[in-house]
Coordinates of N, CA and C in Angstrom, one line a residue:
X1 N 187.5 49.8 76.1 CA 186.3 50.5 76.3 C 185.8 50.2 77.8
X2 N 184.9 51.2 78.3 CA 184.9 51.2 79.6 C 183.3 51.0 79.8
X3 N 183.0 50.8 81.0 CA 181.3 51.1 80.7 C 180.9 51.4 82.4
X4 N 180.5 52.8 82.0 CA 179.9 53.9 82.8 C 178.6 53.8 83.6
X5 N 178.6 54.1 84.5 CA 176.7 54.3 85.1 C 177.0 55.6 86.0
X6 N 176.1 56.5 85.5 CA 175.5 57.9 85.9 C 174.3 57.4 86.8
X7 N 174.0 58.6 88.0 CA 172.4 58.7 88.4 C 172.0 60.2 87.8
X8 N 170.8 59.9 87.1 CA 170.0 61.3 86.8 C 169.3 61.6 88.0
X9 N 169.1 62.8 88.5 CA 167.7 63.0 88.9 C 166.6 62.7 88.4
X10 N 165.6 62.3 89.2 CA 164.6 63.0 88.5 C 163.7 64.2 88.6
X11 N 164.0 65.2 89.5 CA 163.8 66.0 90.3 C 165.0 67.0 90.8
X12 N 164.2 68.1 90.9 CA 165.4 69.3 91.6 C 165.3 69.1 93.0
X13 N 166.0 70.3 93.6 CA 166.1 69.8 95.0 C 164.5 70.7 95.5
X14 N 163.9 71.4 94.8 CA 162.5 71.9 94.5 C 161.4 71.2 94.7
X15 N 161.6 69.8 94.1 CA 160.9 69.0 93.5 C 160.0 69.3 92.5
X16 N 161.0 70.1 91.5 CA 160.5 70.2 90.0 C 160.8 68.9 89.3
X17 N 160.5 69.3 88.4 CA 161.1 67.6 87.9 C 161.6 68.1 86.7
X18 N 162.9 67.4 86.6 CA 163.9 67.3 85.6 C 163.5 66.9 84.5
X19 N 163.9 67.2 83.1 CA 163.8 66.6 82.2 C 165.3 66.1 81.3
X20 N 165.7 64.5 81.5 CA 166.4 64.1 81.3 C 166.7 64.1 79.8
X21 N 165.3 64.2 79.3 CA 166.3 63.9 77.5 C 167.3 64.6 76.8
X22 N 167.1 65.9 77.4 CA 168.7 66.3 76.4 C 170.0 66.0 77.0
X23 N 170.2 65.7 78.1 CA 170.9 64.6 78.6 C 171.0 63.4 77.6
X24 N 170.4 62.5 77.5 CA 170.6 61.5 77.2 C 170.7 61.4 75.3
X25 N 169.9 62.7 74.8 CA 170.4 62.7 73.6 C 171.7 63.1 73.3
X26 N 172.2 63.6 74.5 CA 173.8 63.8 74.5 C 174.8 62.6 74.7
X27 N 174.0 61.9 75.6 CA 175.0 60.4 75.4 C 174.6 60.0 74.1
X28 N 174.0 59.9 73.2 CA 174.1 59.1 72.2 C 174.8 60.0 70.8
X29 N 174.7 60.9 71.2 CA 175.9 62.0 70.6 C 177.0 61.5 70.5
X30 N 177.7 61.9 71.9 CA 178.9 61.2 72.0 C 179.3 60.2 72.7
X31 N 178.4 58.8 72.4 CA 178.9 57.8 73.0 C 178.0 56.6 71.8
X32 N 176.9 57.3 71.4 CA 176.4 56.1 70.5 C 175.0 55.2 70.9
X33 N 175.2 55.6 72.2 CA 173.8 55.4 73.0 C 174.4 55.6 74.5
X34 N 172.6 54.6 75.1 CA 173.0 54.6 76.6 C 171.9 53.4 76.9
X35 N 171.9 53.2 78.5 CA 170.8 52.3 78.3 C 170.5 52.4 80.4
X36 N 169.1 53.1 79.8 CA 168.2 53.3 81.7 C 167.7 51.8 81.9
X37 N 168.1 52.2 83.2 CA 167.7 51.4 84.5 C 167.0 51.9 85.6
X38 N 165.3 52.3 84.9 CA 164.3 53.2 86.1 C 164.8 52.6 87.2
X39 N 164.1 53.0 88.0 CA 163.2 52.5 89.1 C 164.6 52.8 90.5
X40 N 165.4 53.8 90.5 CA 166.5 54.1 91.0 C 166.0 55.2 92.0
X41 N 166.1 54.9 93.5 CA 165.8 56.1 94.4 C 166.9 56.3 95.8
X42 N 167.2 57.7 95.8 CA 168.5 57.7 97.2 C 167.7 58.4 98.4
X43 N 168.1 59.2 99.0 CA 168.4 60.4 100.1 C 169.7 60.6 100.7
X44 N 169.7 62.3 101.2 CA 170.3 62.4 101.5 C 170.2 63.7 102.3
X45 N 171.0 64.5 102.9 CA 170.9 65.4 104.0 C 172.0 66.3 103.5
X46 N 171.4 67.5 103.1 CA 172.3 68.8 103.0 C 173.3 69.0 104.9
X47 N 173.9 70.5 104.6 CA 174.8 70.3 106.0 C 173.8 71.2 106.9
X48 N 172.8 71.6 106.3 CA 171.8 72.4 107.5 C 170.9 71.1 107.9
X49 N 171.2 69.9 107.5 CA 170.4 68.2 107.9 C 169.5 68.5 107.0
X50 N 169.0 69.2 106.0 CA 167.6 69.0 105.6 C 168.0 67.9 105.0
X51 N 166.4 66.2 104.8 CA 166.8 65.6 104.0 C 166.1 65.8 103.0
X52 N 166.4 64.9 101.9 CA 166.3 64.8 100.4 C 165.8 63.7 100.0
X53 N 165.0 63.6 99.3 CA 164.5 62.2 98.6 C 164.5 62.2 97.2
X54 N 164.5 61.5 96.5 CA 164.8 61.7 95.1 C 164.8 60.1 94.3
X55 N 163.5 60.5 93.2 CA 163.7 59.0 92.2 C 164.7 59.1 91.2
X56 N 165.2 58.3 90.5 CA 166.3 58.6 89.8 C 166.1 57.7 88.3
X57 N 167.2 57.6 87.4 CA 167.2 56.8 86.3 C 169.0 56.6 86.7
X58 N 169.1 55.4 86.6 CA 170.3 54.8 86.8 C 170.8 54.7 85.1
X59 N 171.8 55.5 84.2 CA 172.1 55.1 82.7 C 173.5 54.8 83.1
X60 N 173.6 54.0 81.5 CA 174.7 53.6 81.7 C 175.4 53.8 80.4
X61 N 176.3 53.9 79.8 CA 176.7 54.3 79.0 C 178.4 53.8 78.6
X62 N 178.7 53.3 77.5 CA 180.2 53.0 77.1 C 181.4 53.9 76.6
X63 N 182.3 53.8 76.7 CA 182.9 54.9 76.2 C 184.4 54.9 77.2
X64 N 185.4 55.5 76.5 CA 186.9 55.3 76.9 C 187.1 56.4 78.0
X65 N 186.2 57.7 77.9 CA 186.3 58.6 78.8 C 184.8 59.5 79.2
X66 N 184.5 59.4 80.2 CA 183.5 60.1 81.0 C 183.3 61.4 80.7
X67 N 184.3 62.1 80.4 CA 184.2 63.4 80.3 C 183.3 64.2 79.5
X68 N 182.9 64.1 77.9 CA 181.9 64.6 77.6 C 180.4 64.0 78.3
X69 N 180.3 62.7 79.2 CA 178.8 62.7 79.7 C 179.2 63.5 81.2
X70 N 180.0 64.2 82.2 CA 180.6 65.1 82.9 C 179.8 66.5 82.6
X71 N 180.4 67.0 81.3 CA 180.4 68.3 81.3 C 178.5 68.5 80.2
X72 N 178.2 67.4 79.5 CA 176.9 67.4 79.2 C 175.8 67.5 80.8
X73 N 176.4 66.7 81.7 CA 175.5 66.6 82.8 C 175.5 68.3 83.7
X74 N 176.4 69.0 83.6 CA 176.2 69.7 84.3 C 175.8 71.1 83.3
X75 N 175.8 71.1 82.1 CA 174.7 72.0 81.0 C 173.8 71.4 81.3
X76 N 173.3 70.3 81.5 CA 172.1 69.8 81.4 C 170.5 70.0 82.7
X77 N 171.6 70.0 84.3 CA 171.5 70.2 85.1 C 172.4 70.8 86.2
X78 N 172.0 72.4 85.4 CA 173.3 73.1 85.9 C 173.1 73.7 87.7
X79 N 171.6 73.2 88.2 CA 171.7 73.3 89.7 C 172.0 72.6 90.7
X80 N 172.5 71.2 89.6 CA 173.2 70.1 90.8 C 174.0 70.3 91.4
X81 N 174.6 70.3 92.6 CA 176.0 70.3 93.0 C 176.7 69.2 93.0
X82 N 176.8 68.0 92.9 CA 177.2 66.6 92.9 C 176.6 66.1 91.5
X83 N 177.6 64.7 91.2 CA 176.9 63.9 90.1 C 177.7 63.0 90.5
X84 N 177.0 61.3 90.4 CA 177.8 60.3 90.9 C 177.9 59.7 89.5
X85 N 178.6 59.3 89.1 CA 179.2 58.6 88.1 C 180.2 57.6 88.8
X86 N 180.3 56.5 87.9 CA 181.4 54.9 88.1 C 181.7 54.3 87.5
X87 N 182.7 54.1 87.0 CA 183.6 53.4 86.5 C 182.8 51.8 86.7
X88 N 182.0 51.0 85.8 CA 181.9 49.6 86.1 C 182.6 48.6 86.0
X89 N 183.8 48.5 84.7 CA 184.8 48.0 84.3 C 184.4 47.7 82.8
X90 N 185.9 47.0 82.5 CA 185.9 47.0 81.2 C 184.6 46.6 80.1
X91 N 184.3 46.4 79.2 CA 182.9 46.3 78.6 C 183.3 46.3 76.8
X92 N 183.1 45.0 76.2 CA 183.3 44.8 74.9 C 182.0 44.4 74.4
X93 N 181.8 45.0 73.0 CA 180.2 44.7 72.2 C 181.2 43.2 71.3
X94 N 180.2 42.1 71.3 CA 180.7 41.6 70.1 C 179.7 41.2 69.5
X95 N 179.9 40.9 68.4 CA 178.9 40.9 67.1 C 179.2 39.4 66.8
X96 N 178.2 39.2 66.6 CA 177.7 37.3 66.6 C 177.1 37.2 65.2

């Protein structure tokens, strides 16, 4: 088992603001949960330089393959062009 960390937006490139829950009701769909880490913020610069600012939710999520929280993120936020997702490494639950 692996364990994953996504950035959500919180925000379009508009500065509408996103709403992350059907996103994240999707990780618990198919993964069983997830677990935010507010308080996440980047920038960045399109190729005409405009920049970008953006608060985010840092989730994280377990699971052997990324791919259903991949293809959930981009139904979910289908104006993104990028999504960073990472591999953290391996990750076992044990029960005590």
């Amino acid at each position: 088992m692996r364990l994953w960390q996504i950035v959500v937006p919180s925000f379009d490139n508009m500065g509408l603001p996103y709403r992350s829950d059907a996103f994240l009701s999707r990780l618990i769909d198919d993964y069983g949960g997830y677990t935010v880490i507010p308080g996440t913020s980047g920038a960045w610069r399109d190729d005409a330089g405009k920049l970008y600012q953006d608060r985010s939710l840092l989730v994280q999520f377990m699971g052997s393959n990324p791919g259903p929280a991949k293809l959930a993120f981009s139904q979910c936020f289908p104006d993104q062009k990028a999504l960073a997702l990472a591999s953290i490494g391996d990750m076992e639950i044990i029960t005590l």
